[in-house]
Every structure is written in structure tokens, then in C-alpha cells.
Amino acid sequence: MVSSRGRPYQEEPMRVAVIENMRNTGLGALAAALDEAGAEIEWFRVWQDGILPLDISGHDALVVLGGEQSALDDETHPYLPELVRLTRRFGDAGKAVLGICLGSQILARAYGADNHLGIAREFGWHRIGVTADGRADPLLSALGGEFTIFEWHADTFSLPEGAVRLASSPVAENQAFRIGRAVYGTQFHFEANSDVVEQWKAEFPDTIARIAPGWLEKHAELAVRHGGAADAAGLAIARAWVSLIEREEVEMLSQASA
């Protein structure tokens, strides 16, 4: 491939910044899709040190994962306001952005929507309805009118101005939305395949027992019933979003022009 000036382009892998808001979050299905695409992932473990990307130039896409905090917990998580601004800068630059669970709530905040805390609790595998816009959208178009996916949240948000609602549930109306070309928020955890759910079950048993009494004991049965369909849907969503990442091409200067 050559540039408009006749110079060859250097084939560079897509560069994706992943913001981990809570330890041991896991990328699951999204890791598989990024690996298939040959992406380079740079982790920013803000729960540990609060360090975020300095600017948007070093990455082609941004992923903001879930966490136990709310999108408004600036006092206890002081990096949050800068993360809100960062997601907006990525989106306004036309780069692919993905917010999952807490990440979707942060993304909604970045685009001027309201966060509503503690009013929309969902945990475990649930059926999600796809809107008419969602059935025509690249992210969800392969999933038909509804799909099964994993949920773990208590907060929700209003739809940002100019956003398109792609999926909904009786508990949380805004399950997925898109802004512009490739800025997506999903309240559900499509990345949480069976392996990730198993990891969360082992890592956070006390929390799960408190918010979903009896779920731990039923997990094996529920996983057999719902895990396969959720894994397939999650991987389809992950691949669809990764396909929307536009890689910045880097020109290779020839020796003659060096």
C-alpha cells in the first residue's frame, strides 16, 4: 500500500488503550476478537495508580471497562473526571470508543447524560431486546431481535443527546447506545464469557452472595442453560466493534528522502 504522496505505508497493528477500573476485570470475548485482529493492547490500571493515557495520539481506540464504583465517585476515584474528558476526546476525534457497564455510564456522562445510581439492579444472564435501530447497527445486527448476555450492575443513565438506543431491557432501558460512527456503550457485559464469569464467581463470592442470594449454588445449572448462547453473542459483538477500529497509517520515509 502506498500513500497519496507515493510513499509506502508501514503496516502497524492497531493500538488499543484499555482502562481497567477494578482489579481482575478481564477482557474475555473482547480479548479474543482483538487477538484475531492482531491488536496491541496497552493496559491502564487506574484502580492501582490512577494513570491514564497522556493524550489520544498513541492509540487508535479506547476501551473503558466496568468496576464497583459509580460514574460519579470523583471523591474516592479522583481520576474519573479526566477519564470522562478522555473518552470524549477520543470520540470527538472519530476514534472507536467502547464503554462496558461502568464504562458505558462514564461514556454517558462524557456526553452530557445523567447517571442514576442504585435503581437498576441486574445480575446474571438476562435476555436483552434489540431495538429497530440496533437491528440495523453493525454492533448488534447479527443477533436478531434479542439475545442472552451477562449483567452485573445497579446503576443506569439517561440516553445522551444525539445517541441512538440499540438495546433495552425492562430494568434498564438503555442497554446499548451509539454516538457517531463508532462510539458505543453497553450496560451489559458482552465480554464476560463463561471463563470470565467463572473467574468472577471465584474472585467475588461474598459480593455475589449478597446481591444475588442462591446464584452461586445455581451457577452450574445456569451456565449450562445460558453460557453457550451468551458466549456466542458476546464474541459476535466483540468482533463487530473491533472491525470498526480505524488504524492510523504511518508512512515510511524512503532512504532517498531521509
PDB file of C-alpha atoms in Angstrom:
ATOM      1  CA  MET A   1       0.000   0.000   0.000  1.00  0.00           C
ATOM      2  CA  VAL A   2       1.245   3.484  -0.845  1.00  0.00           C
ATOM      3  CA  SER A   3       0.298   6.918   0.423  1.00  0.00           C
ATOM      4  CA  SER A   4      -1.094   9.770  -1.649  1.00  0.00           C
ATOM      5  CA  ARG A   5       2.481  11.024  -1.948  1.00  0.00           C
ATOM      6  CA  GLY A   6       3.688   7.729  -3.396  1.00  0.00           C
ATOM      7  CA  ARG A   7       5.456   6.517  -0.232  1.00  0.00           C
ATOM      8  CA  PRO A   8       4.820   3.057   1.173  1.00  0.00           C
ATOM      9  CA  TYR A   9       2.786   2.767   4.333  1.00  0.00           C
ATOM     10  CA  GLN A  10       4.206   0.846   7.250  1.00  0.00           C
ATOM     11  CA  GLU A  11       1.815  -1.849   8.389  1.00  0.00           C
ATOM     12  CA  GLU A  12       1.278  -1.097  12.050  1.00  0.00           C
ATOM     13  CA  PRO A  13      -1.001  -3.110  14.361  1.00  0.00           C
ATOM     14  CA  MET A  14      -3.998  -1.305  15.749  1.00  0.00           C
ATOM     15  CA  ARG A  15      -3.274   0.147  19.173  1.00  0.00           C
ATOM     16  CA  VAL A  16      -5.980  -0.117  21.828  1.00  0.00           C
ATOM     17  CA  ALA A  17      -5.918   1.505  25.262  1.00  0.00           C
ATOM     18  CA  VAL A  18      -7.847  -0.454  27.909  1.00  0.00           C
ATOM     19  CA  ILE A  19      -8.864   1.295  31.129  1.00  0.00           C
ATOM     20  CA  GLU A  20      -9.282  -1.167  33.999  1.00  0.00           C
ATOM     21  CA  ASN A  21     -11.314   0.449  36.773  1.00  0.00           C
ATOM     22  CA  MET A  22     -11.209  -2.575  39.085  1.00  0.00           C
ATOM     23  CA  ARG A  23      -8.693  -5.374  39.508  1.00  0.00           C
ATOM     24  CA  ASN A  24      -9.151  -8.658  37.651  1.00  0.00           C
ATOM     25  CA  THR A  25     -11.838  -7.339  35.345  1.00  0.00           C
ATOM     26  CA  GLY A  26     -10.884  -9.448  32.325  1.00  0.00           C
ATOM     27  CA  LEU A  27     -11.413  -8.871  28.602  1.00  0.00           C
ATOM     28  CA  GLY A  28     -12.862 -12.279  27.762  1.00  0.00           C
ATOM     29  CA  ALA A  29     -14.540 -12.247  24.342  1.00  0.00           C
ATOM     30  CA  LEU A  30     -13.053  -8.844  23.560  1.00  0.00           C
ATOM     31  CA  ALA A  31      -9.538 -10.211  24.102  1.00  0.00           C
ATOM     32  CA  ALA A  32     -10.251 -12.964  21.581  1.00  0.00           C
ATOM     33  CA  ALA A  33     -11.513 -10.501  18.973  1.00  0.00           C
ATOM     34  CA  LEU A  34      -8.582  -8.126  19.473  1.00  0.00           C
ATOM     35  CA  ASP A  35      -6.141 -11.023  19.250  1.00  0.00           C
ATOM     36  CA  GLU A  36      -7.713 -12.166  15.982  1.00  0.00           C
ATOM     37  CA  ALA A  37      -7.170  -8.661  14.608  1.00  0.00           C
ATOM     38  CA  GLY A  38      -3.525  -8.579  15.742  1.00  0.00           C
ATOM     39  CA  ALA A  39      -4.146  -5.597  18.018  1.00  0.00           C
ATOM     40  CA  GLU A  40      -1.660  -4.283  20.548  1.00  0.00           C
ATOM     41  CA  ILE A  41      -3.321  -3.731  23.936  1.00  0.00           C
ATOM     42  CA  GLU A  42      -1.956  -1.262  26.461  1.00  0.00           C
ATOM     43  CA  TRP A  43      -3.464  -1.608  29.929  1.00  0.00           C
ATOM     44  CA  PHE A  44      -4.067   1.373  32.199  1.00  0.00           C
ATOM     45  CA  ARG A  45      -4.859   0.024  35.666  1.00  0.00           C
ATOM     46  CA  VAL A  46      -6.272   3.174  37.162  1.00  0.00           C
ATOM     47  CA  TRP A  47      -7.547   1.319  40.234  1.00  0.00           C
ATOM     48  CA  GLN A  48      -3.885   0.892  41.113  1.00  0.00           C
ATOM     49  CA  ASP A  49      -2.191   4.170  40.167  1.00  0.00           C
ATOM     50  CA  GLY A  50      -4.705   6.497  38.511  1.00  0.00           C
ATOM     51  CA  ILE A  51      -2.527   6.823  35.390  1.00  0.00           C
ATOM     52  CA  LEU A  52      -4.366   7.459  32.106  1.00  0.00           C
ATOM     53  CA  PRO A  53      -3.106   7.938  28.543  1.00  0.00           C
ATOM     54  CA  LEU A  54      -1.442  11.342  28.190  1.00  0.00           C
ATOM     55  CA  ASP A  55      -3.396  12.098  25.021  1.00  0.00           C
ATOM     56  CA  ILE A  56      -5.298  10.328  22.249  1.00  0.00           C
ATOM     57  CA  SER A  57      -2.497  10.200  19.678  1.00  0.00           C
ATOM     58  CA  GLY A  58      -0.912   6.982  20.921  1.00  0.00           C
ATOM     59  CA  HIS A  59      -3.964   4.752  20.391  1.00  0.00           C
ATOM     60  CA  ASP A  60      -6.482   4.010  17.667  1.00  0.00           C
ATOM     61  CA  ALA A  61      -9.246   3.012  20.091  1.00  0.00           C
ATOM     62  CA  LEU A  62     -10.257   3.219  23.738  1.00  0.00           C
ATOM     63  CA  VAL A  63     -11.979   0.616  25.925  1.00  0.00           C
ATOM     64  CA  VAL A  64     -13.319   1.535  29.375  1.00  0.00           C
ATOM     65  CA  LEU A  65     -14.221  -1.486  31.490  1.00  0.00           C
ATOM     66  CA  GLY A  66     -16.523  -1.962  34.483  1.00  0.00           C
ATOM     67  CA  GLY A  67     -15.971  -1.504  38.190  1.00  0.00           C
ATOM     68  CA  GLU A  68     -17.580  -1.408  41.611  1.00  0.00           C
ATOM     69  CA  GLN A  69     -17.621   2.407  41.825  1.00  0.00           C
ATOM     70  CA  SER A  70     -20.228   4.670  40.267  1.00  0.00           C
ATOM     71  CA  ALA A  71     -19.526   7.014  37.374  1.00  0.00           C
ATOM     72  CA  LEU A  72     -19.915   9.931  39.813  1.00  0.00           C
ATOM     73  CA  ASP A  73     -17.469   8.767  42.517  1.00  0.00           C
ATOM     74  CA  ASP A  74     -14.966  11.550  41.850  1.00  0.00           C
ATOM     75  CA  GLU A  75     -14.099  11.974  45.521  1.00  0.00           C
ATOM     76  CA  THR A  76     -12.993   8.377  46.049  1.00  0.00           C
ATOM     77  CA  HIS A  77     -11.704   7.880  42.481  1.00  0.00           C
ATOM     78  CA  PRO A  78     -10.143  11.236  41.554  1.00  0.00           C
ATOM     79  CA  TYR A  79      -9.087  10.115  38.067  1.00  0.00           C
ATOM     80  CA  LEU A  80     -12.734   9.902  36.944  1.00  0.00           C
ATOM     81  CA  PRO A  81     -13.182  13.497  35.676  1.00  0.00           C
ATOM     82  CA  GLU A  82     -10.095  13.161  33.469  1.00  0.00           C
ATOM     83  CA  LEU A  83     -11.301   9.779  32.208  1.00  0.00           C
ATOM     84  CA  VAL A  84     -14.637  11.383  31.303  1.00  0.00           C
ATOM     85  CA  ARG A  85     -12.801  14.062  29.309  1.00  0.00           C
ATOM     86  CA  LEU A  86     -10.546  11.458  27.682  1.00  0.00           C
ATOM     87  CA  THR A  87     -13.448   9.360  26.391  1.00  0.00           C
ATOM     88  CA  ARG A  88     -14.989  12.478  24.874  1.00  0.00           C
ATOM     89  CA  ARG A  89     -11.726  13.466  23.178  1.00  0.00           C
ATOM     90  CA  PHE A  90     -11.387  10.011  21.629  1.00  0.00           C
ATOM     91  CA  GLY A  91     -14.976  10.118  20.430  1.00  0.00           C
ATOM     92  CA  ASP A  92     -14.813  13.662  19.077  1.00  0.00           C
ATOM     93  CA  ALA A  93     -11.698  12.680  17.122  1.00  0.00           C
ATOM     94  CA  GLY A  94     -13.661   9.969  15.331  1.00  0.00           C
ATOM     95  CA  LYS A  95     -11.842   7.097  17.027  1.00  0.00           C
ATOM     96  CA  ALA A  96     -13.544   3.913  18.174  1.00  0.00           C
ATOM     97  CA  VAL A  97     -14.605   4.015  21.825  1.00  0.00           C
ATOM     98  CA  LEU A  98     -16.205   1.242  23.872  1.00  0.00           C
ATOM     99  CA  GLY A  99     -17.606   1.628  27.357  1.00  0.00           C
ATOM    100  CA  ILE A 100     -18.773  -1.533  29.146  1.00  0.00           C
ATOM    101  CA  CYS A 101     -21.031  -1.356  32.249  1.00  0.00           C
ATOM    102  CA  LEU A 102     -19.368   1.362  34.361  1.00  0.00           C
ATOM    103  CA  GLY A 103     -17.607   2.333  31.136  1.00  0.00           C
ATOM    104  CA  SER A 104     -20.968   2.977  29.464  1.00  0.00           C
ATOM    105  CA  GLN A 105     -22.049   5.113  32.411  1.00  0.00           C
ATOM    106  CA  ILE A 106     -18.810   7.126  32.188  1.00  0.00           C
ATOM    107  CA  LEU A 107     -19.360   7.499  28.450  1.00  0.00           C
ATOM    108  CA  ALA A 108     -22.916   8.714  29.034  1.00  0.00           C
ATOM    109  CA  ARG A 109     -21.575  11.281  31.498  1.00  0.00           C
ATOM    110  CA  ALA A 110     -18.952  12.399  28.979  1.00  0.00           C
ATOM    111  CA  TYR A 111     -21.711  13.206  26.503  1.00  0.00           C
ATOM    112  CA  GLY A 112     -23.858  15.147  28.953  1.00  0.00           C
ATOM    113  CA  ALA A 113     -26.329  12.497  30.111  1.00  0.00           C
ATOM    114  CA  ASP A 114     -27.413  11.887  33.708  1.00  0.00           C
ATOM    115  CA  ASN A 115     -26.257   8.969  35.846  1.00  0.00           C
ATOM    116  CA  HIS A 116     -28.902   7.301  38.014  1.00  0.00           C
ATOM    117  CA  LEU A 117     -27.467   5.365  40.931  1.00  0.00           C
ATOM    118  CA  GLY A 118     -28.826   2.223  42.560  1.00  0.00           C
ATOM    119  CA  ILE A 119     -32.136   1.993  40.686  1.00  0.00           C
ATOM    120  CA  ALA A 120     -31.458  -0.707  38.071  1.00  0.00           C
ATOM    121  CA  ARG A 121     -30.010  -3.872  39.567  1.00  0.00           C
ATOM    122  CA  GLU A 122     -29.401  -6.800  37.241  1.00  0.00           C
ATOM    123  CA  PHE A 123     -27.124  -9.766  37.835  1.00  0.00           C
ATOM    124  CA  GLY A 124     -26.554 -12.953  35.882  1.00  0.00           C
ATOM    125  CA  TRP A 125     -27.610 -13.992  32.398  1.00  0.00           C
ATOM    126  CA  HIS A 126     -30.535 -11.990  31.030  1.00  0.00           C
ATOM    127  CA  ARG A 127     -32.427 -11.560  27.777  1.00  0.00           C
ATOM    128  CA  ILE A 128     -31.825  -8.225  26.065  1.00  0.00           C
ATOM    129  CA  GLY A 129     -34.102  -6.777  23.402  1.00  0.00           C
ATOM    130  CA  VAL A 130     -32.612  -5.206  20.283  1.00  0.00           C
ATOM    131  CA  THR A 131     -34.293  -2.042  19.024  1.00  0.00           C
ATOM    132  CA  ALA A 132     -35.104  -1.387  15.373  1.00  0.00           C
ATOM    133  CA  ASP A 133     -32.031   0.852  15.225  1.00  0.00           C
ATOM    134  CA  GLY A 134     -29.983  -1.879  16.868  1.00  0.00           C
ATOM    135  CA  ARG A 135     -31.038  -4.464  14.285  1.00  0.00           C
ATOM    136  CA  ALA A 136     -29.635  -2.149  11.602  1.00  0.00           C
ATOM    137  CA  ASP A 137     -26.458  -1.273  13.518  1.00  0.00           C
ATOM    138  CA  PRO A 138     -23.119  -3.030  12.842  1.00  0.00           C
ATOM    139  CA  LEU A 139     -22.655  -3.890  16.523  1.00  0.00           C
ATOM    140  CA  LEU A 140     -25.834  -5.916  17.031  1.00  0.00           C
ATOM    141  CA  SER A 141     -27.178  -6.632  13.562  1.00  0.00           C
ATOM    142  CA  ALA A 142     -26.120 -10.305  13.659  1.00  0.00           C
ATOM    143  CA  LEU A 143     -28.083 -11.036  16.858  1.00  0.00           C
ATOM    144  CA  GLY A 144     -31.675 -10.718  15.688  1.00  0.00           C
ATOM    145  CA  GLY A 145     -34.364  -9.278  17.924  1.00  0.00           C
ATOM    146  CA  GLU A 146     -32.971 -10.443  21.269  1.00  0.00           C
ATOM    147  CA  PHE A 147     -30.020 -12.219  22.825  1.00  0.00           C
ATOM    148  CA  THR A 148     -28.774 -13.592  26.150  1.00  0.00           C
ATOM    149  CA  ILE A 149     -25.849 -11.869  27.867  1.00  0.00           C
ATOM    150  CA  PHE A 150     -24.353 -11.387  31.324  1.00  0.00           C
ATOM    151  CA  GLU A 151     -25.299  -8.425  33.531  1.00  0.00           C
ATOM    152  CA  TRP A 152     -23.822  -7.019  36.734  1.00  0.00           C
ATOM    153  CA  HIS A 153     -24.901  -3.511  37.640  1.00  0.00           C
ATOM    154  CA  ALA A 154     -27.126  -1.420  39.871  1.00  0.00           C
ATOM    155  CA  ASP A 155     -26.747   1.986  38.159  1.00  0.00           C
ATOM    156  CA  THR A 156     -28.053   3.269  34.860  1.00  0.00           C
ATOM    157  CA  PHE A 157     -28.137   6.519  32.867  1.00  0.00           C
ATOM    158  CA  SER A 158     -30.214   8.657  30.562  1.00  0.00           C
ATOM    159  CA  LEU A 159     -29.583   8.487  26.838  1.00  0.00           C
ATOM    160  CA  PRO A 160     -27.063  11.137  25.748  1.00  0.00           C
ATOM    161  CA  GLU A 161     -28.337  13.758  23.328  1.00  0.00           C
ATOM    162  CA  GLY A 162     -27.767  12.586  19.782  1.00  0.00           C
ATOM    163  CA  ALA A 163     -27.190   8.964  20.821  1.00  0.00           C
ATOM    164  CA  VAL A 164     -29.029   6.048  19.224  1.00  0.00           C
ATOM    165  CA  ARG A 165     -30.535   3.426  21.562  1.00  0.00           C
ATOM    166  CA  LEU A 166     -29.602  -0.038  20.293  1.00  0.00           C
ATOM    167  CA  ALA A 167     -30.796  -2.398  23.043  1.00  0.00           C
ATOM    168  CA  SER A 168     -33.067  -2.337  26.060  1.00  0.00           C
ATOM    169  CA  SER A 169     -34.392  -4.385  28.970  1.00  0.00           C
ATOM    170  CA  PRO A 170     -37.295  -3.917  31.402  1.00  0.00           C
ATOM    171  CA  VAL A 171     -34.859  -2.978  34.189  1.00  0.00           C
ATOM    172  CA  ALA A 172     -32.503  -0.706  32.249  1.00  0.00           C
ATOM    173  CA  GLU A 173     -33.923   1.000  29.187  1.00  0.00           C
ATOM    174  CA  ASN A 174     -30.513   1.990  27.864  1.00  0.00           C
ATOM    175  CA  GLN A 175     -28.640  -1.298  27.474  1.00  0.00           C
ATOM    176  CA  ALA A 176     -26.612  -0.198  24.458  1.00  0.00           C
ATOM    177  CA  PHE A 177     -26.181   3.013  22.507  1.00  0.00           C
ATOM    178  CA  ARG A 178     -24.087   4.507  19.738  1.00  0.00           C
ATOM    179  CA  ILE A 179     -22.832   8.029  19.216  1.00  0.00           C
ATOM    180  CA  GLY A 180     -21.479   8.915  15.796  1.00  0.00           C
ATOM    181  CA  ARG A 181     -19.674   6.220  13.833  1.00  0.00           C
ATOM    182  CA  ALA A 182     -18.008   4.026  16.434  1.00  0.00           C
ATOM    183  CA  VAL A 183     -18.596   5.309  19.984  1.00  0.00           C
ATOM    184  CA  TYR A 184     -20.511   2.561  21.806  1.00  0.00           C
ATOM    185  CA  GLY A 185     -21.720   1.994  25.334  1.00  0.00           C
ATOM    186  CA  THR A 186     -23.067  -1.358  26.550  1.00  0.00           C
ATOM    187  CA  GLN A 187     -24.575  -1.680  30.001  1.00  0.00           C
ATOM    188  CA  PHE A 188     -24.356  -5.468  29.705  1.00  0.00           C
ATOM    189  CA  HIS A 189     -21.083  -7.392  29.966  1.00  0.00           C
ATOM    190  CA  PHE A 190     -20.784  -8.914  26.500  1.00  0.00           C
ATOM    191  CA  GLU A 191     -17.076  -9.534  27.184  1.00  0.00           C
ATOM    192  CA  ALA A 192     -17.964 -11.801  30.135  1.00  0.00           C
ATOM    193  CA  ASN A 193     -17.797 -15.220  28.523  1.00  0.00           C
ATOM    194  CA  SER A 194     -18.047 -18.396  30.604  1.00  0.00           C
ATOM    195  CA  ASP A 195     -14.388 -18.204  31.621  1.00  0.00           C
ATOM    196  CA  VAL A 196     -14.734 -14.616  32.876  1.00  0.00           C
ATOM    197  CA  VAL A 197     -17.936 -15.436  34.773  1.00  0.00           C
ATOM    198  CA  GLU A 198     -16.165 -18.390  36.374  1.00  0.00           C
ATOM    199  CA  GLN A 199     -13.308 -16.099  37.372  1.00  0.00           C
ATOM    200  CA  TRP A 200     -15.691 -13.542  38.891  1.00  0.00           C
ATOM    201  CA  LYS A 201     -17.501 -16.329  40.751  1.00  0.00           C
ATOM    202  CA  ALA A 202     -14.199 -17.384  42.332  1.00  0.00           C
ATOM    203  CA  GLU A 203     -12.931 -13.856  42.919  1.00  0.00           C
ATOM    204  CA  PHE A 204     -16.043 -12.188  44.374  1.00  0.00           C
ATOM    205  CA  PRO A 205     -18.176 -14.878  46.072  1.00  0.00           C
ATOM    206  CA  ASP A 206     -19.143 -12.735  49.067  1.00  0.00           C
ATOM    207  CA  THR A 207     -20.359  -9.874  46.891  1.00  0.00           C
ATOM    208  CA  ILE A 208     -22.334 -12.218  44.637  1.00  0.00           C
ATOM    209  CA  ALA A 209     -23.904 -13.995  47.611  1.00  0.00           C
ATOM    210  CA  ARG A 210     -25.031 -10.623  48.975  1.00  0.00           C
ATOM    211  CA  ILE A 211     -26.541  -9.184  45.791  1.00  0.00           C
ATOM    212  CA  ALA A 212     -27.876 -12.432  44.283  1.00  0.00           C
ATOM    213  CA  PRO A 213     -28.674 -14.950  47.046  1.00  0.00           C
ATOM    214  CA  GLY A 214     -28.673 -18.509  45.747  1.00  0.00           C
ATOM    215  CA  TRP A 215     -26.959 -17.717  42.438  1.00  0.00           C
ATOM    216  CA  LEU A 216     -23.665 -19.331  43.400  1.00  0.00           C
ATOM    217  CA  GLU A 217     -25.417 -22.608  44.143  1.00  0.00           C
ATOM    218  CA  LYS A 218     -27.300 -22.467  40.814  1.00  0.00           C
ATOM    219  CA  HIS A 219     -24.329 -21.322  38.745  1.00  0.00           C
ATOM    220  CA  ALA A 220     -23.507 -24.679  37.153  1.00  0.00           C
ATOM    221  CA  GLU A 221     -27.100 -25.213  36.008  1.00  0.00           C
ATOM    222  CA  LEU A 222     -27.412 -21.623  34.760  1.00  0.00           C
ATOM    223  CA  ALA A 223     -24.103 -21.814  32.914  1.00  0.00           C
ATOM    224  CA  VAL A 224     -25.230 -24.917  31.025  1.00  0.00           C
ATOM    225  CA  ARG A 225     -28.538 -23.269  30.151  1.00  0.00           C
ATOM    226  CA  HIS A 226     -27.280 -19.839  29.111  1.00  0.00           C
ATOM    227  CA  GLY A 227     -23.488 -19.821  28.839  1.00  0.00           C
ATOM    228  CA  GLY A 228     -23.150 -21.073  25.274  1.00  0.00           C
ATOM    229  CA  ALA A 229     -25.606 -18.592  23.777  1.00  0.00           C
ATOM    230  CA  ALA A 230     -24.108 -15.716  25.764  1.00  0.00           C
ATOM    231  CA  ASP A 231     -20.574 -16.648  24.703  1.00  0.00           C
ATOM    232  CA  ALA A 232     -21.598 -16.680  21.037  1.00  0.00           C
ATOM    233  CA  ALA A 233     -23.406 -13.349  21.287  1.00  0.00           C
ATOM    234  CA  GLY A 234     -20.531 -11.751  23.168  1.00  0.00           C
ATOM    235  CA  LEU A 235     -17.948 -12.828  20.625  1.00  0.00           C
ATOM    236  CA  ALA A 236     -20.120 -11.569  17.757  1.00  0.00           C
ATOM    237  CA  ILE A 237     -20.415  -8.163  19.445  1.00  0.00           C
ATOM    238  CA  ALA A 238     -16.689  -8.048  20.183  1.00  0.00           C
ATOM    239  CA  ARG A 239     -15.746  -8.851  16.599  1.00  0.00           C
ATOM    240  CA  ALA A 240     -18.208  -6.290  15.271  1.00  0.00           C
ATOM    241  CA  TRP A 241     -16.758  -3.493  17.406  1.00  0.00           C
ATOM    242  CA  VAL A 242     -13.140  -4.401  16.631  1.00  0.00           C
ATOM    243  CA  SER A 243     -13.967  -4.287  12.913  1.00  0.00           C
ATOM    244  CA  LEU A 244     -14.887  -0.606  13.337  1.00  0.00           C
ATOM    245  CA  ILE A 245     -11.450   0.421  14.625  1.00  0.00           C
ATOM    246  CA  GLU A 246      -9.719   2.584  12.049  1.00  0.00           C
ATOM    247  CA  ARG A 247      -5.984   2.218  12.209  1.00  0.00           C
ATOM    248  CA  GLU A 248      -3.832   5.294  11.625  1.00  0.00           C
ATOM    249  CA  GLU A 249      -1.373   4.504   8.868  1.00  0.00           C
ATOM    250  CA  VAL A 250       2.244   5.507   9.312  1.00  0.00           C
ATOM    251  CA  GLU A 251       4.267   6.472   6.285  1.00  0.00           C
ATOM    252  CA  MET A 252       7.712   5.021   5.829  1.00  0.00           C
ATOM    253  CA  LEU A 253      10.133   7.617   4.506  1.00  0.00           C
ATOM    254  CA  SER A 254      12.353   6.234   1.770  1.00  0.00           C
ATOM    255  CA  GLN A 255      16.104   6.341   2.190  1.00  0.00           C
ATOM    256  CA  ALA A 256      16.306   8.806  -0.662  1.00  0.00           C
ATOM    257  CA  SER A 257      14.150  11.315   1.196  1.00  0.00           C
ATOM    258  CA  ALA A 258      15.743  10.709   4.601  1.00  0.00           C
TER     259      ALA A 258
END
